[in-house]
Short mmCIF file of C-alpha atoms in Angstrom, two decimals:
data_model
loop_
_atom_site.label_atom_id
_atom_site.label_comp_id
_atom_site.label_asym_id
_atom_site.label_seq_id
_atom_site.Cartn_x
_atom_site.Cartn_y
_atom_site.Cartn_z
CA MET A 1 -8.49 48.46 -32.87
CA LYS A 2 -8.78 47.01 -36.35
CA GLN A 3 -11.33 44.40 -37.25
CA HIS A 4 -8.77 41.65 -37.88
CA GLN A 5 -7.17 42.29 -34.47
CA ILE A 6 -10.54 42.00 -32.76
CA GLN A 7 -11.23 38.78 -34.62
CA PHE A 8 -7.83 37.44 -33.57
CA PHE A 9 -8.53 38.04 -29.87
CA VAL A 10 -12.01 36.57 -30.23
CA ASN A 11 -10.55 33.43 -31.78
CA ILE A 12 -7.92 33.16 -29.05
CA SER A 13 -10.57 33.61 -26.36
CA LEU A 14 -12.82 30.99 -27.92
CA SER A 15 -9.91 28.56 -28.22
CA CYS A 16 -8.94 29.07 -24.57
CA ALA A 17 -12.56 28.67 -23.49
CA SER A 18 -12.84 25.45 -25.50
CA VAL A 19 -9.68 24.02 -23.95
CA LEU A 20 -10.86 25.01 -20.47
CA PHE A 21 -14.29 23.49 -21.06
CA ALA A 22 -12.74 20.27 -22.36
CA PHE A 23 -10.41 20.07 -19.35
CA VAL A 24 -13.24 20.65 -16.86
CA PHE A 25 -15.36 18.05 -18.63
CA LEU A 26 -12.55 15.47 -18.56
CA GLU A 27 -11.76 16.32 -14.93
CA LEU A 28 -15.36 15.72 -13.89
CA ALA A 29 -15.50 12.56 -15.98
CA SER A 30 -12.32 11.17 -14.39
CA ARG A 31 -13.56 11.97 -10.88
CA THR A 32 -16.89 10.33 -11.63
CA TYR A 33 -15.19 7.27 -13.10
CA GLY A 34 -12.81 7.01 -10.16
CA ASN A 35 -15.40 8.03 -7.54
CA MET A 36 -12.92 10.57 -6.19
CA TRP A 37 -14.42 13.83 -4.94
CA GLN A 38 -11.88 14.90 -2.34
CA PHE A 39 -10.35 18.30 -3.06
CA ILE A 40 -6.74 17.62 -2.12
CA ASN A 41 -3.37 17.88 -3.79
CA PHE A 42 -3.00 14.33 -5.09
CA SER A 43 0.70 14.79 -5.82
CA GLY A 44 1.18 15.20 -2.08
CA VAL A 45 -0.77 12.20 -0.89
CA PHE A 46 2.26 11.27 1.20
CA LEU A 47 3.38 14.81 2.04
CA GLN A 48 3.76 15.00 5.79
CA GLN A 49 2.64 17.38 8.45
CA PRO A 50 4.73 17.38 11.65
CA ASP A 51 3.94 14.36 13.86
CA ILE A 52 1.11 13.20 11.57
CA PRO A 53 2.56 10.76 9.04
CA PHE A 54 0.50 9.92 5.96
CA ASP A 55 -2.38 11.99 7.35
CA SER A 56 -3.21 13.84 4.14
CA VAL A 57 -5.21 10.90 2.75
CA SER A 58 -4.55 8.04 5.17
CA PRO A 59 -5.69 8.10 8.81
CA ALA A 60 -2.49 7.70 10.81
CA VAL A 61 -0.90 8.54 14.14
CA TYR A 62 2.70 8.41 15.30
CA ASP A 63 3.89 5.08 16.68
CA ALA A 64 7.25 4.79 18.42
CA THR A 65 7.77 1.18 17.34
CA SER A 66 6.80 1.15 13.67
CA GLY A 67 6.64 4.86 12.77
CA TRP A 68 2.89 5.14 12.25
CA ILE A 69 -0.28 3.09 12.61
CA PRO A 70 -3.90 3.72 11.56
CA ARG A 71 -5.78 6.20 13.73
CA THR A 72 -8.79 4.81 15.59
CA GLY A 73 -12.13 6.04 14.27
CA SER A 74 -14.40 5.99 11.24
CA LEU A 75 -14.12 8.29 8.26
CA SER A 76 -14.66 8.49 4.52
CA LEU A 77 -11.57 8.16 2.32
CA TRP A 78 -11.47 7.75 -1.46
CA GLY A 79 -15.27 7.84 -1.27
CA LYS A 80 -15.13 4.66 0.85
CA THR A 81 -15.84 3.86 4.49
CA VAL A 82 -12.70 3.25 6.55
CA THR A 83 -13.18 2.09 10.13
CA ILE A 84 -10.18 1.65 12.43
CA LEU A 85 -10.63 -0.34 15.63
CA GLU A 86 -8.53 -0.72 18.76
CA ASN A 87 -4.80 -1.32 18.21
CA GLY A 88 -5.05 0.25 14.76
CA VAL A 89 -6.63 -2.77 13.07
CA ARG A 90 -9.16 -2.23 10.31
CA SER A 91 -12.74 -3.36 10.63
CA ASN A 92 -13.98 -6.09 8.31
CA GLY A 93 -17.41 -4.48 8.13
CA LEU A 94 -20.76 -5.56 9.49
CA SER A 95 -20.42 -9.04 8.01
CA SER A 96 -17.86 -9.91 10.69
CA THR A 97 -20.37 -9.68 13.55
CA ASN A 98 -21.50 -13.30 13.17
CA ILE A 99 -18.00 -14.80 12.98
CA PRO A 100 -16.77 -16.73 16.06
CA ASP A 101 -13.92 -15.04 17.91
CA ALA A 102 -11.73 -18.15 17.69
CA PRO A 103 -9.82 -19.57 15.93
CA ARG A 104 -8.13 -16.43 14.64
CA ILE A 105 -6.00 -15.45 11.68
CA LEU A 106 -3.79 -12.37 11.98
CA ALA A 107 -2.85 -10.62 8.73
CA VAL A 108 -0.05 -8.05 8.64
CA GLY A 109 1.41 -6.20 5.70
CA ASP A 110 1.17 -2.92 3.82
CA SER A 111 -1.65 -1.01 2.09
CA TYR A 112 -2.55 -4.08 0.03
CA THR A 113 -3.48 -5.80 3.28
CA PHE A 114 -4.98 -2.67 4.85
CA GLY A 115 -7.13 -2.22 1.75
CA ASP A 116 -6.51 1.20 0.24
CA MET A 117 -9.28 2.40 -2.09
CA VAL A 118 -11.93 -0.12 -0.98
CA GLU A 119 -14.67 -0.40 1.65
CA ASP A 120 -14.10 -2.14 4.98
CA HIS A 121 -15.82 -5.32 3.80
CA GLU A 122 -13.93 -5.35 0.47
CA THR A 123 -10.36 -5.84 1.76
CA TRP A 124 -8.93 -9.29 1.16
CA PRO A 125 -8.76 -10.07 4.93
CA ALA A 126 -12.47 -9.20 5.17
CA VAL A 127 -13.35 -11.35 2.15
CA LEU A 128 -11.22 -14.21 3.49
CA GLU A 129 -13.12 -13.99 6.78
CA GLN A 130 -16.45 -14.10 4.93
CA ARG A 131 -15.39 -17.07 2.79
CA SER A 132 -13.71 -19.13 5.51
CA GLY A 133 -15.91 -18.34 8.50
CA ILE A 134 -12.72 -17.80 10.52
CA ARG A 135 -12.03 -14.53 12.33
CA VAL A 136 -9.38 -12.51 10.45
CA ILE A 137 -7.65 -9.56 12.13
CA ASN A 138 -6.53 -6.96 9.56
CA GLY A 139 -3.30 -5.54 10.95
CA GLY A 140 -2.10 -4.13 7.62
CA VAL A 141 -0.71 -0.59 7.56
CA PHE A 142 -0.34 1.64 4.50
CA GLY A 143 3.24 2.38 3.48
CA PHE A 144 4.88 -0.35 5.56
CA GLY A 145 8.02 -2.20 4.56
CA VAL A 146 8.79 -5.78 5.58
CA ASP A 147 10.73 -4.43 8.58
CA GLN A 148 7.75 -2.49 9.93
CA ALA A 149 5.34 -5.34 9.23
CA PHE A 150 7.66 -7.66 11.19
CA LEU A 151 7.68 -5.31 14.19
CA ARG A 152 3.90 -4.94 14.04
CA ALA A 153 3.47 -8.71 13.84
CA LYS A 154 5.49 -9.15 17.04
CA ILE A 155 3.18 -6.75 18.89
CA LEU A 156 -0.11 -8.07 17.53
CA LEU A 157 0.85 -11.71 18.10
CA ASP A 158 0.83 -10.95 21.83
CA VAL A 159 -2.43 -9.01 21.61
CA TYR A 160 -4.53 -11.43 19.55
CA GLN A 161 -2.75 -14.78 20.01
CA PRO A 162 -3.81 -16.09 16.58
CA ASN A 163 -3.67 -19.64 15.30
CA THR A 164 -2.32 -18.47 11.93
CA LEU A 165 -0.19 -15.50 10.91
CA ILE A 166 -0.35 -14.24 7.31
CA PHE A 167 2.63 -12.05 6.47
CA SER A 168 1.71 -10.27 3.24
CA LEU A 169 4.00 -8.15 1.09
CA ILE A 170 4.54 -6.73 -2.36
CA PRO A 171 8.09 -6.75 -3.81
CA ASP A 172 8.51 -3.02 -3.16
CA ASP A 173 8.24 -3.71 0.59
CA ILE A 174 11.68 -5.33 0.43
CA TYR A 175 13.17 -2.10 -0.93
CA ARG A 176 11.40 -0.13 1.82
CA ALA A 177 13.46 -2.06 4.38
CA GLU A 178 16.49 -0.13 3.11
CA LEU A 179 15.00 3.22 4.15
CA SER A 180 15.20 5.23 7.37
CA VAL A 181 12.77 7.82 5.98
CA ARG A 182 9.98 6.99 3.56
CA VAL A 183 7.90 9.62 1.79
CA GLY A 184 8.96 12.17 4.34
CA THR A 185 8.30 10.08 7.44
CA ASN A 186 10.80 8.55 9.87
CA LYS A 187 10.65 4.78 10.19
CA PRO A 188 12.57 2.00 11.94
CA TYR A 189 15.00 -0.10 9.95
CA PHE A 190 17.39 -2.99 10.42
CA GLU A 191 21.07 -3.21 9.62
CA ILE A 192 23.09 -6.41 9.49
CA ASP A 193 26.12 -6.69 11.77
CA ASN A 194 28.11 -9.95 11.70
CA GLY A 195 25.14 -11.76 10.21
CA LYS A 196 22.70 -10.51 12.84
CA LEU A 197 19.90 -7.97 12.62
CA VAL A 198 20.35 -4.70 14.50
CA LEU A 199 17.30 -2.44 14.91
CA ARG A 200 17.88 1.27 14.27
CA ASN A 201 15.67 4.36 14.68
CA SER A 202 14.04 2.79 17.71
CA PRO A 203 12.13 4.47 19.19
CA VAL A 204 11.26 6.17 15.92
CA PRO A 205 12.08 9.91 16.00
CA GLN A 206 8.96 12.06 15.76
CA GLN A 207 8.57 14.43 12.83
CA THR A 208 9.74 17.99 13.35
CA THR A 209 9.86 19.24 9.76
CA THR A 210 8.65 18.11 6.40
CA HIS A 211 11.18 16.31 4.23
CA ARG A 212 10.06 17.52 0.85
CA GLN A 213 8.51 20.40 -1.01
CA ARG A 214 6.31 20.33 -4.08
CA ASP A 215 7.57 22.13 -7.16
CA TRP A 216 5.30 24.62 -8.91
CA PHE A 217 3.87 22.00 -11.28
CA ARG A 218 2.74 19.70 -8.46
CA LYS A 219 1.54 22.65 -6.38
CA ILE A 220 -0.87 23.72 -9.13
CA SER A 221 -1.74 20.62 -11.15
CA GLY A 222 -1.77 18.29 -8.15
CA TYR A 223 -5.36 19.26 -7.41
CA SER A 224 -6.49 17.74 -10.70
CA PHE A 225 -7.49 14.10 -10.45
CA LEU A 226 -7.22 13.88 -14.24
CA ILE A 227 -3.57 14.96 -14.22
CA HIS A 228 -2.92 12.76 -11.19
CA SER A 229 -4.32 9.72 -13.03
CA VAL A 230 -1.94 10.38 -15.92
CA MET A 231 1.16 11.24 -13.88
CA ILE A 232 0.80 8.29 -11.51
CA ARG A 233 1.29 6.06 -14.56
CA LEU A 234 3.87 8.09 -16.48
CA SER A 235 6.17 9.06 -13.60
CA PRO A 236 5.04 7.76 -10.20
CA ASN A 237 8.40 8.37 -8.51
CA TYR A 238 8.37 12.04 -9.49
CA TRP A 239 4.69 12.52 -8.72
CA ILE A 240 4.52 10.79 -5.35
CA GLU A 241 7.84 10.85 -3.54
CA PRO A 242 10.69 12.76 -5.19
CA GLY A 243 13.61 13.19 -2.81
CA SER A 244 11.53 12.30 0.22
CA SER A 245 13.12 8.96 1.14
CA VAL A 246 16.49 8.31 2.79
CA ARG A 247 18.18 5.06 1.79
CA VAL A 248 20.66 3.84 4.39
CA HIS A 249 21.81 0.57 2.78
CA HIS A 250 21.22 -1.77 -0.17
CA ARG A 251 20.65 -5.02 1.72
CA GLY A 252 16.86 -5.18 1.71
CA SER A 253 16.73 -8.76 0.45
CA GLU A 254 19.15 -9.96 3.13
CA VAL A 255 17.19 -8.11 5.81
CA ALA A 256 13.93 -9.62 4.56
CA ASN A 257 15.41 -13.13 4.68
CA LEU A 258 16.64 -12.73 8.24
CA LEU A 259 13.34 -11.21 9.35
CA MET A 260 11.41 -14.15 7.92
CA LYS A 261 13.78 -16.58 9.60
CA GLU A 262 13.25 -14.85 12.94
CA LEU A 263 9.50 -14.73 12.43
CA LYS A 264 9.47 -18.47 11.79
CA ARG A 265 11.31 -19.01 15.06
CA LEU A 266 8.79 -16.87 16.95
CA THR A 267 5.76 -18.55 15.42
CA ASP A 268 7.20 -22.05 15.84
CA GLU A 269 7.72 -21.36 19.55
CA ARG A 270 4.04 -20.44 19.87
CA ARG A 271 2.83 -23.17 17.53
CA ILE A 272 1.37 -20.59 15.18
CA ARG A 273 1.08 -21.41 11.49
CA LEU A 274 3.08 -18.90 9.43
CA ILE A 275 2.16 -18.21 5.80
CA VAL A 276 3.88 -15.59 3.65
CA LEU A 277 1.62 -14.14 0.95
CA ILE A 278 3.39 -12.40 -1.94
CA GLN A 279 1.16 -9.95 -3.82
CA TYR A 280 1.91 -7.67 -6.74
CA ASP A 281 0.93 -4.21 -7.88
CA ILE A 282 0.19 -3.43 -11.50
CA LEU A 283 3.39 -1.37 -11.82
CA THR A 284 5.84 -3.96 -10.43
CA ILE A 285 9.08 -3.80 -12.42
CA SER A 286 11.29 -6.74 -13.35
CA ALA A 287 14.00 -5.88 -10.81
CA TYR A 288 11.46 -6.15 -8.01
CA LEU A 289 10.12 -9.41 -9.43
CA LYS A 290 13.62 -10.84 -9.03
CA LYS A 291 13.59 -9.77 -5.37
CA ALA A 292 10.30 -11.61 -4.89
CA ASP A 293 11.66 -14.72 -6.62
CA ARG A 294 14.73 -14.76 -4.39
CA LEU A 295 12.61 -14.31 -1.28
CA ARG A 296 10.29 -17.15 -2.31
CA GLU A 297 13.27 -19.45 -2.86
CA PHE A 298 14.63 -18.58 0.58
CA LEU A 299 11.26 -19.17 2.25
CA GLU A 300 10.96 -22.58 0.63
CA GLU A 301 14.49 -23.48 1.77
CA GLN A 302 13.52 -22.51 5.34
CA GLY A 303 10.35 -24.59 5.24
CA ILE A 304 8.11 -21.53 5.45
CA GLU A 305 4.76 -21.78 3.70
CA VAL A 306 4.52 -19.28 0.87
CA ILE A 307 1.67 -18.37 -1.45
CA ASP A 308 3.01 -16.44 -4.43
CA LEU A 309 0.34 -14.88 -6.67
CA GLN A 310 2.74 -14.03 -9.49
CA ALA A 311 1.91 -17.02 -11.71
CA ALA A 312 -1.85 -16.73 -11.20
CA LEU A 313 -1.87 -13.01 -11.96
CA ARG A 314 0.36 -13.47 -14.99
CA GLU A 315 -1.94 -16.14 -16.40
CA ILE A 316 -5.00 -13.91 -16.05
CA SER A 317 -3.18 -10.90 -17.53
CA THR A 318 -2.48 -13.06 -20.60
CA THR A 319 -5.77 -14.94 -20.96
CA ASP A 320 -8.17 -12.24 -19.77
CA PRO A 321 -6.52 -8.78 -19.83
CA SER A 322 -9.76 -6.91 -19.13
CA ARG A 323 -10.35 -8.93 -15.97
CA TYR A 324 -6.75 -8.35 -14.90
CA GLU A 325 -7.18 -4.59 -15.30
CA ARG A 326 -10.33 -4.73 -13.18
CA PHE A 327 -8.27 -6.23 -10.35
CA PHE A 328 -6.70 -2.81 -9.77
CA ASN A 329 -8.39 0.46 -8.90
CA LYS A 330 -8.63 3.16 -11.51
CA VAL A 331 -5.85 5.27 -10.02
CA GLY A 332 -3.52 2.43 -11.00
CA TYR A 333 -2.03 1.10 -7.79
CA HIS A 334 -4.08 -0.80 -5.23
CA MET A 335 -6.40 -3.70 -5.75
CA SER A 336 -10.09 -3.21 -6.34
CA ALA A 337 -12.84 -5.14 -4.58
CA GLU A 338 -12.68 -7.69 -7.41
CA GLY A 339 -8.91 -7.97 -7.07
CA ASN A 340 -9.12 -8.47 -3.32
CA ALA A 341 -11.76 -11.15 -3.80
CA PHE A 342 -9.34 -12.92 -6.14
CA VAL A 343 -6.55 -12.73 -3.54
CA ALA A 344 -8.83 -14.16 -0.84
CA GLU A 345 -9.98 -16.95 -3.17
CA GLN A 346 -6.42 -17.91 -4.12
CA PHE A 347 -5.30 -17.84 -0.51
CA GLU A 348 -8.23 -19.93 0.71
CA LYS A 349 -7.57 -22.60 -1.92
CA ALA A 350 -3.93 -22.90 -0.92
CA PHE A 351 -4.74 -22.63 2.80
CA LYS A 352 -7.17 -25.54 2.73
CA SER A 353 -5.03 -27.75 0.50
CA ARG A 354 -2.06 -27.82 2.87
#
């Protein structure tokens, strides 16, 4: 082999080694920055195994009423402590041991209520409990739509008999009410027949097969937290749930309105204070903001208390962008401990002023 050919291969090898070294360095840096040391395929965080919905990174078990609920036990997820108590409610941490058992607040909702990516004591229900001195039951469940949160509220109202019910949602939860399958997992849903809600997929069919497959790019690169952090921002729909949801209608806003109306009737009968808390993720698009605006208008027309964080978050994003960015975890979706503290603070102010 000639000298120039040898030099060519040496240069190629050195270039490849440099690229590999740089990638490994950035991968380790991103995992350190995000405190994420699990070796999993991040592109499949919602990829299902039969009968175990959301179990790849979220502790869940099948539930015939709502599709899935958190699995009882304590484990480490996202480098954080996650403790699930009886009835699938999340612990508020050790700080809750000195809180009187009554009066009680019950909080239901999705992963923003459950507290993805934070410690037990850093969820907004836990912080609200610490600030108010009132027992707060965290009945949030990752991945829930407004339909599932409604069904869970009906069950937990009987179990805990709270004085106040907080129904929390992000705008995307309204869209989720249009699905019979979400990220590969069967769920209940409501249709509207002659102006009335009709529950479908009840009991929820158990999983028998997976609903999606990763393509070669996600199969290989999904194990990189660095690539995950980029793709979750550039193309979250492709990265997280391509082709894994089944949309059965386009009436999510109407369903949400009727569910809130029914929930008001149920809470009024029991003399329970109902408050709807509208939260937002950092990736909320304008179309979903319109859904939230329409829901807020309907709630106000029905005389339902609503706390909408849109204006407060928008003000901070304008006046203090760095603080706003700190409200969300480094993966880009869920709220950080600081963000949850802000939610609890905003809620407590509104709660006490009414």
